[in-house]
Amino acid sequence: MMLREQAHQYKEMYAHQHYSPLRAICRSFLKYVAPSMMMVLLVTLVLGTFASEPVSAEPQGFSSGAVQRAAPQGFGIESNSPNTVKGVLSQGHSNDYVVLEGHLFANDDDPQDLSSYIFKDANGDQITVDISTSNNAVEPQPDLVYYIWGTVNRDWFSTSINVIEYTPVG
């Protein structure tokens, strides 16, 4: 029995040596070092949050001297855009959107081109229009008054309108 008691005492004395050294290091790290590292991380996060707050309330955003631009009005048509043929011919730039009211006549200068028409407004001014890209399936009638909506096509020696849509008035 004496041997058995000695073996039991020996086992109790040297039981911790059965663990590997790596396991002992990990256990002591988790017990002593990890909690203090977590506390340091938490304190750093809290101080970082308070340090990022603005010190004083200053105006932010764009400078107040910047010019405010108005939003475009439907379809990019501005209120100062030319709305007569004379205005398109004198002030129109390429790719400007225009809305005009008047009559569409077949272009007698080019009878083979079925998409080229002459547009005549109420003042009697005329401009060549191209309806090949328009959304309309019906050929325009010369006795009806139309609204045309399109883009100005300005070349070196000519100005025309590429019609997007034409609709009869009334």
Short mmCIF file of N, CA and C in Angstrom, two decimals:
data_model
loop_
_atom_site.label_atom_id
_atom_site.label_comp_id
_atom_site.label_asym_id
_atom_site.label_seq_id
_atom_site.Cartn_x
_atom_site.Cartn_y
_atom_site.Cartn_z
N MET A 1 0.80 -1.16 0.00
CA MET A 1 0.00 0.00 0.00
C MET A 1 0.87 1.25 0.00
N MET A 2 1.94 1.15 0.53
CA MET A 2 2.84 2.26 0.60
C MET A 2 3.26 2.69 -0.80
N LEU A 3 3.48 1.76 -1.65
CA LEU A 3 3.85 2.07 -3.02
C LEU A 3 2.70 2.79 -3.75
N ARG A 4 1.52 2.34 -3.43
CA ARG A 4 0.37 2.96 -4.08
C ARG A 4 0.23 4.41 -3.62
N GLU A 5 0.43 4.71 -2.37
CA GLU A 5 0.34 6.08 -1.88
C GLU A 5 1.45 6.94 -2.46
N GLN A 6 2.62 6.38 -2.58
CA GLN A 6 3.73 7.13 -3.17
C GLN A 6 3.45 7.45 -4.65
N ALA A 7 2.86 6.48 -5.33
CA ALA A 7 2.54 6.70 -6.75
C ALA A 7 1.48 7.80 -6.89
N HIS A 8 0.54 7.80 -5.97
CA HIS A 8 -0.51 8.81 -6.01
C HIS A 8 0.08 10.20 -5.73
N GLN A 9 0.97 10.30 -4.76
CA GLN A 9 1.62 11.57 -4.46
C GLN A 9 2.49 12.03 -5.64
N TYR A 10 3.18 11.09 -6.23
CA TYR A 10 4.03 11.41 -7.38
C TYR A 10 3.17 11.95 -8.52
N LYS A 11 2.02 11.31 -8.71
CA LYS A 11 1.10 11.73 -9.78
C LYS A 11 0.59 13.15 -9.52
N GLU A 12 0.25 13.48 -8.29
CA GLU A 12 -0.25 14.80 -7.97
C GLU A 12 0.85 15.86 -8.10
N MET A 13 2.05 15.50 -7.73
CA MET A 13 3.15 16.46 -7.81
C MET A 13 3.54 16.80 -9.24
N TYR A 14 3.56 15.81 -10.09
CA TYR A 14 4.08 16.02 -11.45
C TYR A 14 2.99 15.91 -12.52
N ALA A 15 1.75 16.08 -12.15
CA ALA A 15 0.65 15.98 -13.12
C ALA A 15 0.69 17.12 -14.14
N HIS A 16 1.11 18.30 -13.75
CA HIS A 16 1.14 19.43 -14.67
C HIS A 16 2.19 19.24 -15.77
N GLN A 17 3.12 18.37 -15.61
CA GLN A 17 4.15 18.16 -16.62
C GLN A 17 3.63 17.33 -17.80
N HIS A 18 2.46 16.76 -17.69
CA HIS A 18 1.91 15.99 -18.79
C HIS A 18 1.45 16.89 -19.94
N TYR A 19 1.23 18.18 -19.65
CA TYR A 19 0.84 19.12 -20.70
C TYR A 19 2.06 19.50 -21.52
N SER A 20 1.85 19.76 -22.77
CA SER A 20 2.96 20.18 -23.63
C SER A 20 3.34 21.62 -23.28
N PRO A 21 4.54 22.03 -23.59
CA PRO A 21 4.96 23.40 -23.28
C PRO A 21 4.13 24.44 -24.05
N LEU A 22 3.73 24.11 -25.27
CA LEU A 22 2.91 25.05 -26.05
C LEU A 22 1.56 25.28 -25.38
N ARG A 23 0.98 24.21 -24.86
CA ARG A 23 -0.30 24.34 -24.19
C ARG A 23 -0.17 25.19 -22.93
N ALA A 24 0.91 25.03 -22.23
CA ALA A 24 1.14 25.82 -21.02
C ALA A 24 1.29 27.31 -21.36
N ILE A 25 1.99 27.59 -22.44
CA ILE A 25 2.18 28.99 -22.86
C ILE A 25 0.85 29.60 -23.27
N CYS A 26 0.06 28.84 -24.03
CA CYS A 26 -1.24 29.35 -24.48
C CYS A 26 -2.17 29.60 -23.31
N ARG A 27 -2.16 28.70 -22.34
CA ARG A 27 -3.04 28.88 -21.17
C ARG A 27 -2.65 30.12 -20.38
N SER A 28 -1.36 30.32 -20.18
CA SER A 28 -0.94 31.49 -19.41
C SER A 28 -1.18 32.78 -20.21
N PHE A 29 -1.03 32.73 -21.54
CA PHE A 29 -1.32 33.90 -22.37
C PHE A 29 -2.78 34.28 -22.26
N LEU A 30 -3.67 33.29 -22.40
CA LEU A 30 -5.10 33.57 -22.33
C LEU A 30 -5.52 34.03 -20.93
N LYS A 31 -4.81 33.57 -19.93
CA LYS A 31 -5.19 33.91 -18.56
C LYS A 31 -4.69 35.30 -18.15
N TYR A 32 -3.48 35.69 -18.59
CA TYR A 32 -2.89 36.92 -18.09
C TYR A 32 -2.77 38.04 -19.14
N VAL A 33 -2.40 37.70 -20.36
CA VAL A 33 -2.08 38.73 -21.36
C VAL A 33 -3.31 39.15 -22.17
N ALA A 34 -4.13 38.20 -22.61
CA ALA A 34 -5.25 38.50 -23.50
C ALA A 34 -6.25 39.49 -22.88
N PRO A 35 -6.62 39.35 -21.61
CA PRO A 35 -7.57 40.34 -21.07
C PRO A 35 -7.03 41.77 -21.07
N SER A 36 -5.75 41.93 -20.79
CA SER A 36 -5.19 43.29 -20.79
C SER A 36 -5.10 43.83 -22.22
N MET A 37 -4.84 42.96 -23.21
CA MET A 37 -4.82 43.41 -24.61
C MET A 37 -6.21 43.84 -25.06
N MET A 38 -7.22 43.11 -24.65
CA MET A 38 -8.59 43.48 -25.00
C MET A 38 -8.97 44.82 -24.37
N MET A 39 -8.52 45.05 -23.16
CA MET A 39 -8.80 46.32 -22.50
C MET A 39 -8.11 47.47 -23.23
N VAL A 40 -6.87 47.27 -23.65
CA VAL A 40 -6.14 48.30 -24.40
C VAL A 40 -6.86 48.58 -25.72
N LEU A 41 -7.32 47.54 -26.41
CA LEU A 41 -8.05 47.71 -27.67
C LEU A 41 -9.35 48.49 -27.45
N LEU A 42 -10.07 48.16 -26.42
CA LEU A 42 -11.32 48.85 -26.12
C LEU A 42 -11.08 50.32 -25.81
N VAL A 43 -10.08 50.63 -25.01
CA VAL A 43 -9.76 52.02 -24.68
C VAL A 43 -9.34 52.78 -25.93
N THR A 44 -8.56 52.14 -26.80
CA THR A 44 -8.13 52.78 -28.05
C THR A 44 -9.33 53.10 -28.94
N LEU A 45 -10.27 52.19 -29.06
CA LEU A 45 -11.46 52.43 -29.87
C LEU A 45 -12.30 53.57 -29.31
N VAL A 46 -12.47 53.62 -28.01
CA VAL A 46 -13.26 54.68 -27.39
C VAL A 46 -12.58 56.04 -27.59
N LEU A 47 -11.28 56.10 -27.35
CA LEU A 47 -10.57 57.37 -27.53
C LEU A 47 -10.55 57.78 -29.00
N GLY A 48 -10.44 56.83 -29.91
CA GLY A 48 -10.47 57.14 -31.34
C GLY A 48 -11.81 57.70 -31.76
N THR A 49 -12.88 57.20 -31.18
CA THR A 49 -14.22 57.70 -31.50
C THR A 49 -14.37 59.14 -31.05
N PHE A 50 -13.93 59.44 -29.85
CA PHE A 50 -14.05 60.81 -29.36
C PHE A 50 -13.10 61.76 -30.08
N ALA A 51 -11.95 61.27 -30.50
CA ALA A 51 -10.98 62.13 -31.18
C ALA A 51 -11.46 62.49 -32.58
N SER A 52 -12.31 61.66 -33.19
CA SER A 52 -12.76 61.94 -34.55
C SER A 52 -13.94 62.90 -34.60
N GLU A 53 -14.52 63.24 -33.48
CA GLU A 53 -15.62 64.20 -33.44
C GLU A 53 -15.09 65.58 -33.82
N PRO A 54 -15.87 66.39 -34.53
CA PRO A 54 -15.40 67.73 -34.87
C PRO A 54 -15.25 68.58 -33.61
N VAL A 55 -14.18 69.34 -33.59
CA VAL A 55 -13.89 70.15 -32.41
C VAL A 55 -14.88 71.30 -32.30
N SER A 56 -15.18 71.93 -33.42
CA SER A 56 -16.14 73.03 -33.40
C SER A 56 -17.06 72.89 -34.60
N ALA A 57 -18.20 73.49 -34.49
CA ALA A 57 -19.17 73.41 -35.58
C ALA A 57 -18.78 74.43 -36.64
N GLU A 58 -18.22 73.95 -37.74
CA GLU A 58 -17.84 74.82 -38.84
C GLU A 58 -18.71 74.49 -40.04
N PRO A 59 -18.90 75.45 -40.93
CA PRO A 59 -19.67 75.14 -42.13
C PRO A 59 -18.97 74.07 -42.95
N GLN A 60 -19.76 73.16 -43.46
CA GLN A 60 -19.20 72.08 -44.26
C GLN A 60 -19.86 72.07 -45.61
N GLY A 61 -19.31 71.32 -46.54
CA GLY A 61 -19.88 71.22 -47.88
C GLY A 61 -19.18 72.16 -48.83
N PHE A 62 -19.89 72.62 -49.83
CA PHE A 62 -19.31 73.48 -50.85
C PHE A 62 -19.22 74.90 -50.35
N SER A 63 -18.35 75.67 -50.96
CA SER A 63 -18.19 77.06 -50.54
C SER A 63 -19.46 77.86 -50.86
N SER A 64 -19.71 78.83 -50.03
CA SER A 64 -20.94 79.60 -50.19
C SER A 64 -20.87 80.53 -51.40
N GLY A 65 -19.69 80.77 -51.97
CA GLY A 65 -19.56 81.65 -53.12
C GLY A 65 -19.92 80.97 -54.44
N ALA A 66 -20.17 79.66 -54.40
CA ALA A 66 -20.47 78.94 -55.64
C ALA A 66 -21.85 79.34 -56.16
N VAL A 67 -21.98 79.36 -57.47
CA VAL A 67 -23.24 79.74 -58.11
C VAL A 67 -24.16 78.52 -58.14
N GLN A 68 -25.37 78.70 -57.69
CA GLN A 68 -26.36 77.62 -57.73
C GLN A 68 -26.94 77.55 -59.13
N ARG A 69 -26.93 76.34 -59.71
CA ARG A 69 -27.53 76.16 -61.04
C ARG A 69 -28.92 75.60 -60.88
N ALA A 70 -29.82 76.08 -61.71
CA ALA A 70 -31.19 75.58 -61.68
C ALA A 70 -31.24 74.23 -62.38
N ALA A 71 -32.16 73.40 -61.94
CA ALA A 71 -32.34 72.09 -62.56
C ALA A 71 -32.90 72.28 -63.97
N PRO A 72 -32.51 71.38 -64.91
CA PRO A 72 -33.04 71.52 -66.26
C PRO A 72 -34.54 71.31 -66.27
N GLN A 73 -35.21 72.03 -67.14
CA GLN A 73 -36.66 71.91 -67.25
C GLN A 73 -36.97 70.90 -68.33
N GLY A 74 -37.88 70.00 -68.10
CA GLY A 74 -38.26 68.88 -68.95
C GLY A 74 -37.63 68.77 -70.32
N PHE A 75 -37.07 67.67 -70.65
CA PHE A 75 -36.46 67.33 -71.93
C PHE A 75 -35.29 68.24 -72.28
N GLY A 76 -34.73 68.96 -71.34
CA GLY A 76 -33.59 69.83 -71.61
C GLY A 76 -33.94 71.08 -72.39
N ILE A 77 -35.21 71.44 -72.49
CA ILE A 77 -35.63 72.63 -73.22
C ILE A 77 -35.59 73.80 -72.26
N GLU A 78 -34.73 74.74 -72.52
CA GLU A 78 -34.62 75.89 -71.64
C GLU A 78 -35.57 76.99 -72.09
N SER A 79 -35.92 77.85 -71.16
CA SER A 79 -36.91 78.89 -71.46
C SER A 79 -36.38 79.89 -72.48
N ASN A 80 -35.06 80.06 -72.58
CA ASN A 80 -34.53 81.04 -73.53
C ASN A 80 -34.14 80.40 -74.85
N SER A 81 -34.56 79.17 -75.11
CA SER A 81 -34.23 78.53 -76.38
C SER A 81 -35.07 79.15 -77.49
N PRO A 82 -34.53 79.20 -78.70
CA PRO A 82 -35.29 79.80 -79.79
C PRO A 82 -36.52 78.98 -80.12
N ASN A 83 -37.67 79.64 -80.29
CA ASN A 83 -38.90 78.92 -80.61
C ASN A 83 -39.50 79.37 -81.93
N THR A 84 -38.69 80.00 -82.74
CA THR A 84 -39.09 80.34 -84.11
C THR A 84 -37.98 79.88 -85.04
N VAL A 85 -38.31 79.73 -86.31
CA VAL A 85 -37.30 79.33 -87.29
C VAL A 85 -36.21 80.38 -87.37
N LYS A 86 -36.59 81.65 -87.33
CA LYS A 86 -35.60 82.73 -87.37
C LYS A 86 -34.65 82.64 -86.17
N GLY A 87 -35.20 82.32 -84.97
CA GLY A 87 -34.38 82.15 -83.78
C GLY A 87 -33.44 80.97 -83.90
N VAL A 88 -33.91 79.86 -84.48
CA VAL A 88 -33.05 78.68 -84.67
C VAL A 88 -31.92 79.01 -85.63
N LEU A 89 -32.23 79.70 -86.72
CA LEU A 89 -31.21 80.02 -87.72
C LEU A 89 -30.17 81.00 -87.19
N SER A 90 -30.59 81.93 -86.31
CA SER A 90 -29.64 82.94 -85.83
C SER A 90 -28.94 82.54 -84.53
N GLN A 91 -29.63 81.83 -83.64
CA GLN A 91 -29.06 81.56 -82.32
C GLN A 91 -28.87 80.08 -82.02
N GLY A 92 -29.40 79.20 -82.83
CA GLY A 92 -29.34 77.77 -82.52
C GLY A 92 -27.95 77.19 -82.66
N HIS A 93 -27.60 76.31 -81.75
CA HIS A 93 -26.32 75.59 -81.78
C HIS A 93 -26.61 74.12 -82.04
N SER A 94 -25.62 73.40 -82.54
CA SER A 94 -25.81 71.97 -82.78
C SER A 94 -26.22 71.27 -81.50
N ASN A 95 -27.14 70.34 -81.63
CA ASN A 95 -27.67 69.51 -80.55
C ASN A 95 -28.54 70.27 -79.56
N ASP A 96 -28.94 71.50 -79.86
CA ASP A 96 -29.94 72.19 -79.05
C ASP A 96 -31.30 71.57 -79.32
N TYR A 97 -32.11 71.45 -78.29
CA TYR A 97 -33.49 70.97 -78.46
C TYR A 97 -34.39 72.15 -78.76
N VAL A 98 -35.28 71.96 -79.72
CA VAL A 98 -36.22 73.03 -80.08
C VAL A 98 -37.62 72.46 -80.22
N VAL A 99 -38.61 73.30 -79.94
CA VAL A 99 -40.01 72.99 -80.18
C VAL A 99 -40.55 74.12 -81.04
N LEU A 100 -41.08 73.76 -82.20
CA LEU A 100 -41.59 74.76 -83.14
C LEU A 100 -43.02 74.42 -83.54
N GLU A 101 -43.75 75.43 -83.95
CA GLU A 101 -45.13 75.24 -84.41
C GLU A 101 -45.24 75.78 -85.83
N GLY A 102 -45.79 74.94 -86.74
CA GLY A 102 -45.94 75.38 -88.12
C GLY A 102 -46.36 74.24 -89.03
N HIS A 103 -46.15 74.42 -90.34
CA HIS A 103 -46.57 73.45 -91.36
C HIS A 103 -45.35 72.70 -91.90
N LEU A 104 -45.57 71.44 -92.28
CA LEU A 104 -44.54 70.62 -92.93
C LEU A 104 -44.93 70.43 -94.39
N PHE A 105 -43.97 70.73 -95.30
CA PHE A 105 -44.20 70.57 -96.73
C PHE A 105 -43.13 69.65 -97.30
N ALA A 106 -43.48 68.90 -98.32
CA ALA A 106 -42.49 68.04 -98.99
C ALA A 106 -41.40 68.91 -99.60
N ASN A 107 -40.17 68.40 -99.56
CA ASN A 107 -39.03 69.14 -100.09
C ASN A 107 -38.95 68.90 -101.60
N ASP A 108 -39.28 69.92 -102.40
CA ASP A 108 -39.26 69.79 -103.85
C ASP A 108 -37.84 69.80 -104.41
N ASP A 109 -36.86 70.29 -103.63
CA ASP A 109 -35.47 70.33 -104.10
C ASP A 109 -34.87 68.93 -104.20
N ASP A 110 -35.34 68.00 -103.36
CA ASP A 110 -34.79 66.64 -103.35
C ASP A 110 -35.94 65.64 -103.32
N PRO A 111 -36.55 65.32 -104.48
CA PRO A 111 -37.72 64.44 -104.48
C PRO A 111 -37.41 62.99 -104.11
N GLN A 112 -36.15 62.54 -104.26
CA GLN A 112 -35.81 61.16 -103.89
C GLN A 112 -35.76 60.97 -102.37
N ASP A 113 -35.41 62.01 -101.64
CA ASP A 113 -35.29 61.92 -100.18
C ASP A 113 -36.68 62.12 -99.57
N LEU A 114 -37.30 61.01 -99.16
CA LEU A 114 -38.66 61.08 -98.61
C LEU A 114 -38.71 61.53 -97.16
N SER A 115 -37.55 61.62 -96.50
CA SER A 115 -37.54 62.03 -95.10
C SER A 115 -37.21 63.50 -94.93
N SER A 116 -36.89 64.20 -96.02
CA SER A 116 -36.55 65.61 -95.95
C SER A 116 -37.79 66.45 -96.24
N TYR A 117 -38.10 67.36 -95.31
CA TYR A 117 -39.26 68.23 -95.45
C TYR A 117 -38.84 69.67 -95.20
N ILE A 118 -39.69 70.58 -95.63
CA ILE A 118 -39.51 72.00 -95.34
C ILE A 118 -40.52 72.35 -94.25
N PHE A 119 -40.03 72.99 -93.18
CA PHE A 119 -40.90 73.43 -92.10
C PHE A 119 -41.07 74.93 -92.22
N LYS A 120 -42.31 75.39 -92.15
CA LYS A 120 -42.62 76.82 -92.27
C LYS A 120 -43.44 77.24 -91.05
N ASP A 121 -42.92 78.24 -90.31
CA ASP A 121 -43.64 78.69 -89.11
C ASP A 121 -44.63 79.79 -89.45
N ALA A 122 -45.28 80.36 -88.43
CA ALA A 122 -46.33 81.37 -88.63
C ALA A 122 -45.79 82.65 -89.24
N ASN A 123 -44.49 82.95 -89.06
CA ASN A 123 -43.89 84.16 -89.63
C ASN A 123 -43.49 83.98 -91.09
N GLY A 124 -43.59 82.75 -91.60
CA GLY A 124 -43.21 82.49 -92.98
C GLY A 124 -41.76 82.07 -93.16
N ASP A 125 -41.00 81.97 -92.07
CA ASP A 125 -39.60 81.53 -92.16
C ASP A 125 -39.56 80.02 -92.37
N GLN A 126 -38.54 79.55 -93.13
CA GLN A 126 -38.46 78.13 -93.48
C GLN A 126 -37.13 77.54 -93.05
N ILE A 127 -37.16 76.22 -92.74
CA ILE A 127 -35.96 75.46 -92.41
C ILE A 127 -36.17 74.03 -92.86
N THR A 128 -35.10 73.37 -93.25
CA THR A 128 -35.17 71.97 -93.67
C THR A 128 -35.19 71.09 -92.42
N VAL A 129 -36.10 70.10 -92.41
CA VAL A 129 -36.18 69.16 -91.29
C VAL A 129 -36.06 67.74 -91.83
N ASP A 130 -35.48 66.87 -91.01
CA ASP A 130 -35.32 65.46 -91.37
C ASP A 130 -36.18 64.65 -90.41
N ILE A 131 -37.17 63.93 -90.94
CA ILE A 131 -38.08 63.17 -90.08
C ILE A 131 -37.73 61.67 -90.08
N SER A 132 -36.56 61.30 -90.62
CA SER A 132 -36.22 59.87 -90.71
C SER A 132 -36.03 59.23 -89.35
N THR A 133 -35.65 59.99 -88.34
CA THR A 133 -35.44 59.42 -87.00
C THR A 133 -36.62 59.67 -86.07
N SER A 134 -37.72 60.21 -86.59
CA SER A 134 -38.87 60.50 -85.73
C SER A 134 -39.61 59.22 -85.38
N ASN A 135 -40.42 59.31 -84.35
CA ASN A 135 -41.18 58.16 -83.87
C ASN A 135 -42.53 58.02 -84.57
N ASN A 136 -42.80 58.85 -85.55
CA ASN A 136 -44.10 58.85 -86.21
C ASN A 136 -44.12 57.89 -87.39
N ALA A 137 -45.26 57.22 -87.56
CA ALA A 137 -45.43 56.30 -88.68
C ALA A 137 -46.24 56.93 -89.80
N VAL A 138 -46.96 58.00 -89.50
CA VAL A 138 -47.84 58.65 -90.48
C VAL A 138 -47.09 59.79 -91.15
N GLU A 139 -47.22 59.87 -92.46
CA GLU A 139 -46.58 60.96 -93.22
C GLU A 139 -47.30 62.27 -92.91
N PRO A 140 -46.55 63.37 -92.70
CA PRO A 140 -47.20 64.64 -92.36
C PRO A 140 -48.02 65.20 -93.54
N GLN A 141 -49.12 65.85 -93.21
CA GLN A 141 -50.02 66.45 -94.21
C GLN A 141 -49.74 67.95 -94.28
N PRO A 142 -49.68 68.54 -95.48
CA PRO A 142 -49.34 69.96 -95.59
C PRO A 142 -50.41 70.91 -95.07
N ASP A 143 -51.65 70.45 -94.93
CA ASP A 143 -52.71 71.36 -94.49
C ASP A 143 -52.87 71.39 -92.97
N LEU A 144 -52.11 70.58 -92.24
CA LEU A 144 -52.20 70.56 -90.77
C LEU A 144 -51.07 71.37 -90.15
N VAL A 145 -51.36 71.96 -88.99
CA VAL A 145 -50.34 72.65 -88.21
C VAL A 145 -49.76 71.63 -87.23
N TYR A 146 -48.42 71.59 -87.14
CA TYR A 146 -47.74 70.60 -86.30
C TYR A 146 -46.85 71.29 -85.26
N TYR A 147 -46.70 70.60 -84.13
CA TYR A 147 -45.61 70.89 -83.21
C TYR A 147 -44.51 69.92 -83.58
N ILE A 148 -43.29 70.43 -83.78
CA ILE A 148 -42.16 69.52 -83.99
C ILE A 148 -41.19 69.70 -82.83
N TRP A 149 -40.66 68.59 -82.40
CA TRP A 149 -39.66 68.59 -81.33
C TRP A 149 -38.44 67.89 -81.91
N GLY A 150 -37.30 68.54 -81.85
CA GLY A 150 -36.11 67.94 -82.44
C GLY A 150 -34.84 68.62 -81.98
N THR A 151 -33.74 68.23 -82.63
CA THR A 151 -32.43 68.79 -82.30
C THR A 151 -31.90 69.56 -83.50
N VAL A 152 -31.20 70.63 -83.22
CA VAL A 152 -30.62 71.46 -84.27
C VAL A 152 -29.38 70.76 -84.81
N ASN A 153 -29.25 70.74 -86.12
CA ASN A 153 -28.07 70.18 -86.78
C ASN A 153 -27.44 71.32 -87.58
N ARG A 154 -26.36 71.88 -87.06
CA ARG A 154 -25.73 73.04 -87.70
C ARG A 154 -24.42 72.59 -88.33
N ASP A 155 -24.30 72.80 -89.65
CA ASP A 155 -23.07 72.53 -90.39
C ASP A 155 -22.43 73.86 -90.76
N TRP A 156 -21.38 73.79 -91.59
CA TRP A 156 -20.68 75.01 -91.98
C TRP A 156 -21.60 75.97 -92.73
N PHE A 157 -22.39 75.44 -93.67
CA PHE A 157 -23.17 76.33 -94.53
C PHE A 157 -24.68 76.12 -94.43
N SER A 158 -25.13 75.26 -93.53
CA SER A 158 -26.58 75.01 -93.45
C SER A 158 -26.98 74.69 -92.02
N THR A 159 -28.24 74.91 -91.75
CA THR A 159 -28.83 74.56 -90.45
C THR A 159 -30.11 73.81 -90.74
N SER A 160 -30.28 72.67 -90.06
CA SER A 160 -31.49 71.88 -90.22
C SER A 160 -31.90 71.35 -88.85
N ILE A 161 -33.03 70.66 -88.82
CA ILE A 161 -33.54 70.09 -87.57
C ILE A 161 -33.76 68.60 -87.79
N ASN A 162 -33.23 67.79 -86.88
CA ASN A 162 -33.52 66.36 -86.86
C ASN A 162 -34.73 66.17 -85.95
N VAL A 163 -35.85 65.82 -86.54
CA VAL A 163 -37.11 65.75 -85.80
C VAL A 163 -37.15 64.47 -84.97
N ILE A 164 -37.49 64.62 -83.69
CA ILE A 164 -37.68 63.47 -82.80
C ILE A 164 -39.14 63.07 -82.80
N GLU A 165 -40.01 64.07 -82.78
CA GLU A 165 -41.46 63.82 -82.72
C GLU A 165 -42.19 64.98 -83.37
N TYR A 166 -43.24 64.68 -84.11
CA TYR A 166 -44.12 65.74 -84.61
C TYR A 166 -45.56 65.31 -84.36
N THR A 167 -46.35 66.26 -83.85
CA THR A 167 -47.76 65.97 -83.53
C THR A 167 -48.62 67.10 -84.06
N PRO A 168 -49.80 66.78 -84.57
CA PRO A 168 -50.70 67.83 -85.04
C PRO A 168 -51.25 68.66 -83.87
N VAL A 169 -51.42 69.94 -84.09
CA VAL A 169 -51.95 70.84 -83.07
C VAL A 169 -53.47 70.72 -83.09
N GLY A 170 -54.05 70.53 -81.90
CA GLY A 170 -55.50 70.52 -81.75
C GLY A 170 -56.07 69.33 -82.32
#
